[in-house]
Short mmCIF file of C-alpha atoms in Angstrom, two decimals:
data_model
loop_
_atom_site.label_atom_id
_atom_site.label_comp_id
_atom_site.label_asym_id
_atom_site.label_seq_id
_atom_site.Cartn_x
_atom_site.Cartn_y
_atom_site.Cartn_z
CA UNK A 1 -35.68 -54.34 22.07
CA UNK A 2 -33.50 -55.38 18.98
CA UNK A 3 -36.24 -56.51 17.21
CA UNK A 4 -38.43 -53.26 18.10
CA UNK A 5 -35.05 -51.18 16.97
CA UNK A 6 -34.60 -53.32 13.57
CA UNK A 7 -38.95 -52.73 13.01
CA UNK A 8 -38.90 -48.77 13.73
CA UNK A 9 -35.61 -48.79 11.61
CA UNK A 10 -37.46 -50.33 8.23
CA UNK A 11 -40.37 -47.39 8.96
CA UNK A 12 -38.06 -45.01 9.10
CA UNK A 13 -36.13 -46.17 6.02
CA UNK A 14 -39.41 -45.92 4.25
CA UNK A 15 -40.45 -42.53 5.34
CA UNK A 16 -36.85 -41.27 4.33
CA UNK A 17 -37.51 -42.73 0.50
CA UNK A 18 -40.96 -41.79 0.23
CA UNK A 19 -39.66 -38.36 1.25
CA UNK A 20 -36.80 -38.26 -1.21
CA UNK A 21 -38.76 -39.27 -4.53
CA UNK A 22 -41.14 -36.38 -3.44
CA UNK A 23 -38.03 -34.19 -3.08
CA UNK A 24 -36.91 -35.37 -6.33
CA UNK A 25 -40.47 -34.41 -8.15
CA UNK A 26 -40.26 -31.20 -6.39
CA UNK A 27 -36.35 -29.85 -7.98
CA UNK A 28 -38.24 -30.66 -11.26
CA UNK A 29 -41.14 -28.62 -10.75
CA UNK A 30 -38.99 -26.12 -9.13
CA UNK A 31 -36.27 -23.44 -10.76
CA UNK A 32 -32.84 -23.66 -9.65
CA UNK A 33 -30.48 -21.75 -7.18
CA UNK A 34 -28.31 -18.80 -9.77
CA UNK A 35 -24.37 -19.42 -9.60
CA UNK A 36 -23.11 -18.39 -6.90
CA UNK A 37 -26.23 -18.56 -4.49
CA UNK A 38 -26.16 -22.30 -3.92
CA UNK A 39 -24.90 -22.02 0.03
CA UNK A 40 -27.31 -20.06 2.31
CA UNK A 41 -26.79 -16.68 3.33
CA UNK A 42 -26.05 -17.78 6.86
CA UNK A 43 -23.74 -20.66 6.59
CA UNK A 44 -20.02 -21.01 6.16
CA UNK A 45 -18.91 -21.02 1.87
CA UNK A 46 -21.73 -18.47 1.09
CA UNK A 47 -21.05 -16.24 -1.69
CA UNK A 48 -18.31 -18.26 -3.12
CA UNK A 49 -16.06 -17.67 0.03
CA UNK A 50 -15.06 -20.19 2.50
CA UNK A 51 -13.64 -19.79 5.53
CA UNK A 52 -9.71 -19.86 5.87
CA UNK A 53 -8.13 -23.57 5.62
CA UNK A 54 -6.20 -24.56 8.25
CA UNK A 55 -4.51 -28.12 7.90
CA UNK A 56 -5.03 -30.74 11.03
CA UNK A 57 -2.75 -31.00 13.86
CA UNK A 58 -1.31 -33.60 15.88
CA UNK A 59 -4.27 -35.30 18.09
CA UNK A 60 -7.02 -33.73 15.35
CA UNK A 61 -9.29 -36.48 14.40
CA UNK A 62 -9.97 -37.08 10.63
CA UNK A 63 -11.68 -39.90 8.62
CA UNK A 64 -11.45 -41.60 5.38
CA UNK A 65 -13.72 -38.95 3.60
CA UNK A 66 -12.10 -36.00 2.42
CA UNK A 67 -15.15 -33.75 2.48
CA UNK A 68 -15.46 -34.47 5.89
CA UNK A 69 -11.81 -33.73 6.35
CA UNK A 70 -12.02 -30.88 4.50
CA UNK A 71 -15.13 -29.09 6.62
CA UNK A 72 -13.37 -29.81 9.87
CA UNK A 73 -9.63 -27.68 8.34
CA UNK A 74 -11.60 -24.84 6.89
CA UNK A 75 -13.90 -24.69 10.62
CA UNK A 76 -17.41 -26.14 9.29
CA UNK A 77 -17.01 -28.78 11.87
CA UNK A 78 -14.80 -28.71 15.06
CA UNK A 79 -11.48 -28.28 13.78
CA UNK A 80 -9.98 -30.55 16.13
CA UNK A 81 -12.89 -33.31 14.32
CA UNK A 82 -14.68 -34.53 17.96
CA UNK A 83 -17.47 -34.36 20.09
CA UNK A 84 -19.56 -33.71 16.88
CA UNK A 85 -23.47 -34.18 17.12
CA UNK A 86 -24.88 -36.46 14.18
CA UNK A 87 -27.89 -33.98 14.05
CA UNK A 88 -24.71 -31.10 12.93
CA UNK A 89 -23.48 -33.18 11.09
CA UNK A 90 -26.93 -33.26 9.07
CA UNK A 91 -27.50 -29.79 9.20
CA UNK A 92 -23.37 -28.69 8.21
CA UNK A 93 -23.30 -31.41 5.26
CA UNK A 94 -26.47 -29.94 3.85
CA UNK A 95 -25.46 -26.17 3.62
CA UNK A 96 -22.35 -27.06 2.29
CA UNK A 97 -22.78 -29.61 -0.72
CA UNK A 98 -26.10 -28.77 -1.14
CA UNK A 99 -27.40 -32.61 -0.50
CA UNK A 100 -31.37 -33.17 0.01
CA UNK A 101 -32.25 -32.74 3.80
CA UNK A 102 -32.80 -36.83 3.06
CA UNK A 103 -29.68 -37.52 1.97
CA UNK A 104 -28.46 -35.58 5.24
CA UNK A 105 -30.49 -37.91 7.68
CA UNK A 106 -29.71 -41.15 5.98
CA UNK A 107 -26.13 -41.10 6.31
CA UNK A 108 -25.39 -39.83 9.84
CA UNK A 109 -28.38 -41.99 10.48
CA UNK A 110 -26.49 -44.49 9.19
CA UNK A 111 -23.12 -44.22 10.55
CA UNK A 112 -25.14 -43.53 14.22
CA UNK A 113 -26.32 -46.73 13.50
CA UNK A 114 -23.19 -48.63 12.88
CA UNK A 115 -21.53 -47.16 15.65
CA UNK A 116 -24.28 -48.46 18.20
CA UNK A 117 -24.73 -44.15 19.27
CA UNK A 118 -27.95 -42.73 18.89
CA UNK A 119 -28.61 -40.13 16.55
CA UNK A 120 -30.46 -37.80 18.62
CA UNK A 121 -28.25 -37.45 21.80
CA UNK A 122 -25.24 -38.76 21.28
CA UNK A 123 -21.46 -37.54 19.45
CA UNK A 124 -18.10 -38.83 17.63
CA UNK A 125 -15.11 -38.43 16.42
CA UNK A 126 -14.24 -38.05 12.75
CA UNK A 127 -11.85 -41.12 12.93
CA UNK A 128 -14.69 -43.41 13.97
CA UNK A 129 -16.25 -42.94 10.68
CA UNK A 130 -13.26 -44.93 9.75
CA UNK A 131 -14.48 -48.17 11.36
CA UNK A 132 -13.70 -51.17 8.67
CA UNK A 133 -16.36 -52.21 6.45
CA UNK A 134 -18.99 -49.96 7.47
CA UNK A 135 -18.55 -46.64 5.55
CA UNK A 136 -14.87 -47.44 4.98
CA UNK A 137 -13.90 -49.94 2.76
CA UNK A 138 -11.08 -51.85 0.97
CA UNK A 139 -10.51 -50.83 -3.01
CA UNK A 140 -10.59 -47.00 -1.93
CA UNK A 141 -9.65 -44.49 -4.61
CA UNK A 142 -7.87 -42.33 -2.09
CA UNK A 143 -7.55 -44.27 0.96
CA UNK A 144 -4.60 -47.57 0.53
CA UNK A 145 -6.20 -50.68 2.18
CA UNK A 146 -6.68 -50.61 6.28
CA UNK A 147 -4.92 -53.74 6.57
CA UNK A 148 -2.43 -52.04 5.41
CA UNK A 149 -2.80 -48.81 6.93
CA UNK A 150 -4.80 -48.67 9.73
CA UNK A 151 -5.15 -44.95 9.64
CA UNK A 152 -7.41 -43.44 6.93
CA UNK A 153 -6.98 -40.00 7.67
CA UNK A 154 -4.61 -39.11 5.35
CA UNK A 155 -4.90 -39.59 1.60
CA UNK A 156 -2.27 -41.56 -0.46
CA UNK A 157 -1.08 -39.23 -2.88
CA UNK A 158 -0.10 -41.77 -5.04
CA UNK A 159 -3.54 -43.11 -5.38
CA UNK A 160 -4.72 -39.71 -5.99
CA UNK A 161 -2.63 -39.00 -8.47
CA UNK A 162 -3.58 -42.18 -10.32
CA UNK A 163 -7.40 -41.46 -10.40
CA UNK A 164 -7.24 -37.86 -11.65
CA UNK A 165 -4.86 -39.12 -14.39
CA UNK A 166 -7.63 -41.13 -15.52
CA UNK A 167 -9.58 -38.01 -16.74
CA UNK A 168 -10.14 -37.96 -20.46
CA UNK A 169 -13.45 -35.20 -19.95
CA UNK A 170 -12.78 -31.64 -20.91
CA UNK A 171 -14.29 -28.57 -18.78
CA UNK A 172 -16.33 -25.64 -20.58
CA UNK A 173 -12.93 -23.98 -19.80
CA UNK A 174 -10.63 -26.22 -21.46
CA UNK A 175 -9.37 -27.75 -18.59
CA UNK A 176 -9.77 -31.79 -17.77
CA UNK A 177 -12.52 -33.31 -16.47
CA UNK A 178 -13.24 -36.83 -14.75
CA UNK A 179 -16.48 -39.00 -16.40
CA UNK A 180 -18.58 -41.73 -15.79
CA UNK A 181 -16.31 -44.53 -17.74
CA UNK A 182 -13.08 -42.51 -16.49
CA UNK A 183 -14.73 -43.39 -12.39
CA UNK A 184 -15.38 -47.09 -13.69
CA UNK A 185 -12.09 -47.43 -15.09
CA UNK A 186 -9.88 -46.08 -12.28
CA UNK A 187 -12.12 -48.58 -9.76
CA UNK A 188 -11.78 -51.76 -12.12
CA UNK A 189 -7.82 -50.98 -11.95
CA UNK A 190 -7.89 -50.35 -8.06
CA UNK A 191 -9.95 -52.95 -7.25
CA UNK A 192 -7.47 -55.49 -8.94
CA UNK A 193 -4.62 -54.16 -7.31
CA UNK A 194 -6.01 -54.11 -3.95
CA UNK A 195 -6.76 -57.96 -3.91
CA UNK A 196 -3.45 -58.32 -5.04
CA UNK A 197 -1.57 -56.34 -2.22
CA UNK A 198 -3.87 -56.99 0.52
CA UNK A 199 -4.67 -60.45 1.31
CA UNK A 200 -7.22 -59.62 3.70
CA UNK A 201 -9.02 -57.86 0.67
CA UNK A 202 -12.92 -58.16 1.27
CA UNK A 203 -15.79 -56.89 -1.57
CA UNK A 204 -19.41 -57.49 -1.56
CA UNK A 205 -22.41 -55.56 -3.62
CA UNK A 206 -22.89 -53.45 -0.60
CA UNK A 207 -19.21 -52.23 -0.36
CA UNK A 208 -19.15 -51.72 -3.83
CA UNK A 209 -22.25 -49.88 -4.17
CA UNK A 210 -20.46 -47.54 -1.43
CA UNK A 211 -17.77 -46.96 -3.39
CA UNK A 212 -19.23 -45.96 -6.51
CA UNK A 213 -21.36 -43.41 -4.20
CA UNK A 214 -18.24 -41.73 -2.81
CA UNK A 215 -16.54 -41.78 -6.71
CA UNK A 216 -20.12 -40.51 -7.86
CA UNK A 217 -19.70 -37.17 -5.88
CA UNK A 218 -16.96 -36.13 -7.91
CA UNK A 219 -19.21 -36.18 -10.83
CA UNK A 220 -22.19 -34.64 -8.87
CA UNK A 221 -20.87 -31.95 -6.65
CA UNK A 222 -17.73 -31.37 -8.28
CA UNK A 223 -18.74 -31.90 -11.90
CA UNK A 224 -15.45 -33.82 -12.64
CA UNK A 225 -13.37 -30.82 -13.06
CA UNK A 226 -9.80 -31.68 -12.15
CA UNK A 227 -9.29 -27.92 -10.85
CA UNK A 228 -11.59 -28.74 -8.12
CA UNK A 229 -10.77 -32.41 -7.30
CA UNK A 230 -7.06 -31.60 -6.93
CA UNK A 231 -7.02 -29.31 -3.25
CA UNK A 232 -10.13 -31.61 -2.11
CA UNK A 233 -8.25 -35.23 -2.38
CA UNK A 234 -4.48 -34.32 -2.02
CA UNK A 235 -5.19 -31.04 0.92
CA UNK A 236 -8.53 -32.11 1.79
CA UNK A 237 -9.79 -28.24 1.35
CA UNK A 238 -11.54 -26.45 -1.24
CA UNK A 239 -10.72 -24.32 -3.99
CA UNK A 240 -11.04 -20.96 -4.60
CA UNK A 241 -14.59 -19.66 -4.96
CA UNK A 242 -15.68 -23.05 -5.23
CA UNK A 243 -19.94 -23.80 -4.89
CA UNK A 244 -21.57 -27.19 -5.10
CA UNK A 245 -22.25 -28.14 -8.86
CA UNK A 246 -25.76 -29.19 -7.85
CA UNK A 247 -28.30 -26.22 -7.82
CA UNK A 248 -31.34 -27.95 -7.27
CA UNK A 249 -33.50 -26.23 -4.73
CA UNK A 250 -34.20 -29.09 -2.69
CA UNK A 251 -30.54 -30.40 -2.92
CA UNK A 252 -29.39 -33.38 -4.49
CA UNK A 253 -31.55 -36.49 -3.42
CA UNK A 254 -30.71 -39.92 -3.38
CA UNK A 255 -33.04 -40.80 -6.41
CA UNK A 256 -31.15 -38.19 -8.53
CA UNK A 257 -27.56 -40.03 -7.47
CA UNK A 258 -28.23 -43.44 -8.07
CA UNK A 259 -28.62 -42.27 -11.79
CA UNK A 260 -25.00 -41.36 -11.69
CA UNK A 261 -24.03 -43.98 -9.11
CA UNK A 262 -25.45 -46.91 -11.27
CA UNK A 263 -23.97 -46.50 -14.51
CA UNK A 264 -20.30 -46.06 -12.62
CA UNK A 265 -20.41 -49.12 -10.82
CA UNK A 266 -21.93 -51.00 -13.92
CA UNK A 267 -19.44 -49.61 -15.77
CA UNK A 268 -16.71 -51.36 -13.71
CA UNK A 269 -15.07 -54.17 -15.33
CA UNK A 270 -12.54 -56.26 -13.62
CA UNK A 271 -12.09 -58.82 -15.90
CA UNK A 272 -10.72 -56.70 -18.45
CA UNK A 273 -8.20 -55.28 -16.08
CA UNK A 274 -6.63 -58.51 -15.42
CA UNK A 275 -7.28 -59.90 -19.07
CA UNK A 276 -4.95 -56.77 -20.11
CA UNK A 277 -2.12 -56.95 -17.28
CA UNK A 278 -2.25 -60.91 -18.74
CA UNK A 279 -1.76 -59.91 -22.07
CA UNK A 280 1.15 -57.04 -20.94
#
């Protein structure tokens, strides 16, 4: 059975990428959503107005991912965070950050996966996201180490803090903005102070990969404005007539990330970090 589960997996892998480059092709060949038109007309955030934020309570469950977090306080999913279906999950992630339906199999897919549930029947809890080394990882941006604190459903506002402070972008309003070398910079630093302060500190290509894909969605759905980023990482909600900076009509597919996802991990550089603390 495992090997008949690892053999349907790699089929279904390959359907999902076939299926995203044609996805990509077709947002070329296709116009855009207008401002302001990017959620549906039946789903929560439509029309630039989201339903009202309420923050979690005692016993809510919440993960490490603040967009997750911040569905469940404004009602998108259960408030309390449990008993969610992975097949929601697809469907709620899709109308609200405007992600290509591929992108919204893959990664509840994924997370069904890791969690041994199937992702056709079964449910979970937002904190089980949170499981070590599978989505969650050390050298977060938002999140301090689990070693060091084993709950990840709160942000560390110091960390926050620290990351938007890297932005040295400017808005078509003036106002700051987060970039590519600004994401590379603030995980080169974080990444050196996390081996430092947690000794259990572990890092592979995977794990790194995953966390220039969570930084990358600040560029992509948020486009790096500092306005925006600010409620979403320190309240975990979303701002005021906010709308998903990616209008493509068929959402934004995992081809069209990795070309914002590559150059930000590339673009880390540890070395320098501790060549520079050396030198100070």
């Amino acid at each position: 059975m495992g090997i008949l589960n690892k053999v349907t997996g790699v089929f279904i892998n390959l359907f999902v990428f076939a299926w995203d480059f044609n996805l990509f092709i077709l947002n070329i060949l296709t116009p855009s959503y207008k401002p302001g038109h990017v959620v549906p007309a039946h789903a929560a955030g439509h029309a630039l107005s989201w339903p009202e934020y309420t923050p979690p309570k005692d016993g809510d469950s919440r993960s490490a991912c603040p967009m997750l977090n911040a569905m469940a306080n404004h009602g998108i999913l259960p408030h309390d965070g449990k008993n969610i279906t992975f097949k929601d999950l697809n469907i709620k992630i899709r109308q609200t950050f405007n992600f290509a339906p591929t992108f919204c199999f893959f990664v509840p897919k994924f997370a069904a996966d890791f969690l041994n549930r199937s992702y056709w029947t079964d449910r979970f809890d937002l904190a089980e996201l949170s499981l070590h080394n599978a989505i969650e990882h050390d050298g977060s941006l938002t999140r301090q180490d689990a070693a060091l604190v084993p709950d990840q459903a709160k942000p560390d506002l110091g960390l926050v803090k620290e990351l938007l402070e890297e932005a040295t972008g400017t808005m078509a309003d003036g106002s700051p903005r987060l970039t590519i070398p600004d994401l590379s910079r603030a995980l080169s630093k974080r990444r050196v102070a996390a081996k430092k302060t947690n000794k259990d500190y572990t890092e592979d290509f995977f794990h790194n990969i995953f966390g220039s894909s969570n930084s990358s969605t600040m560029l992509t759905l948020f486009g790096g404005s500092i306005a925006d980023l600010t409620p979403m990482l320190t309240e975990e909600r979303f701002s005021e007539n906010w709308e998903p900076r990616v209008r493509s009509r068929f959402g934004l597919t995992m081809a069209k990330f990795n070309a914002t996802v590559i150059p930000v991990e590339r673009g880390v550089n540890t070395k320098s970090i501790v060549q520079a603390e050396g030198e100070a």
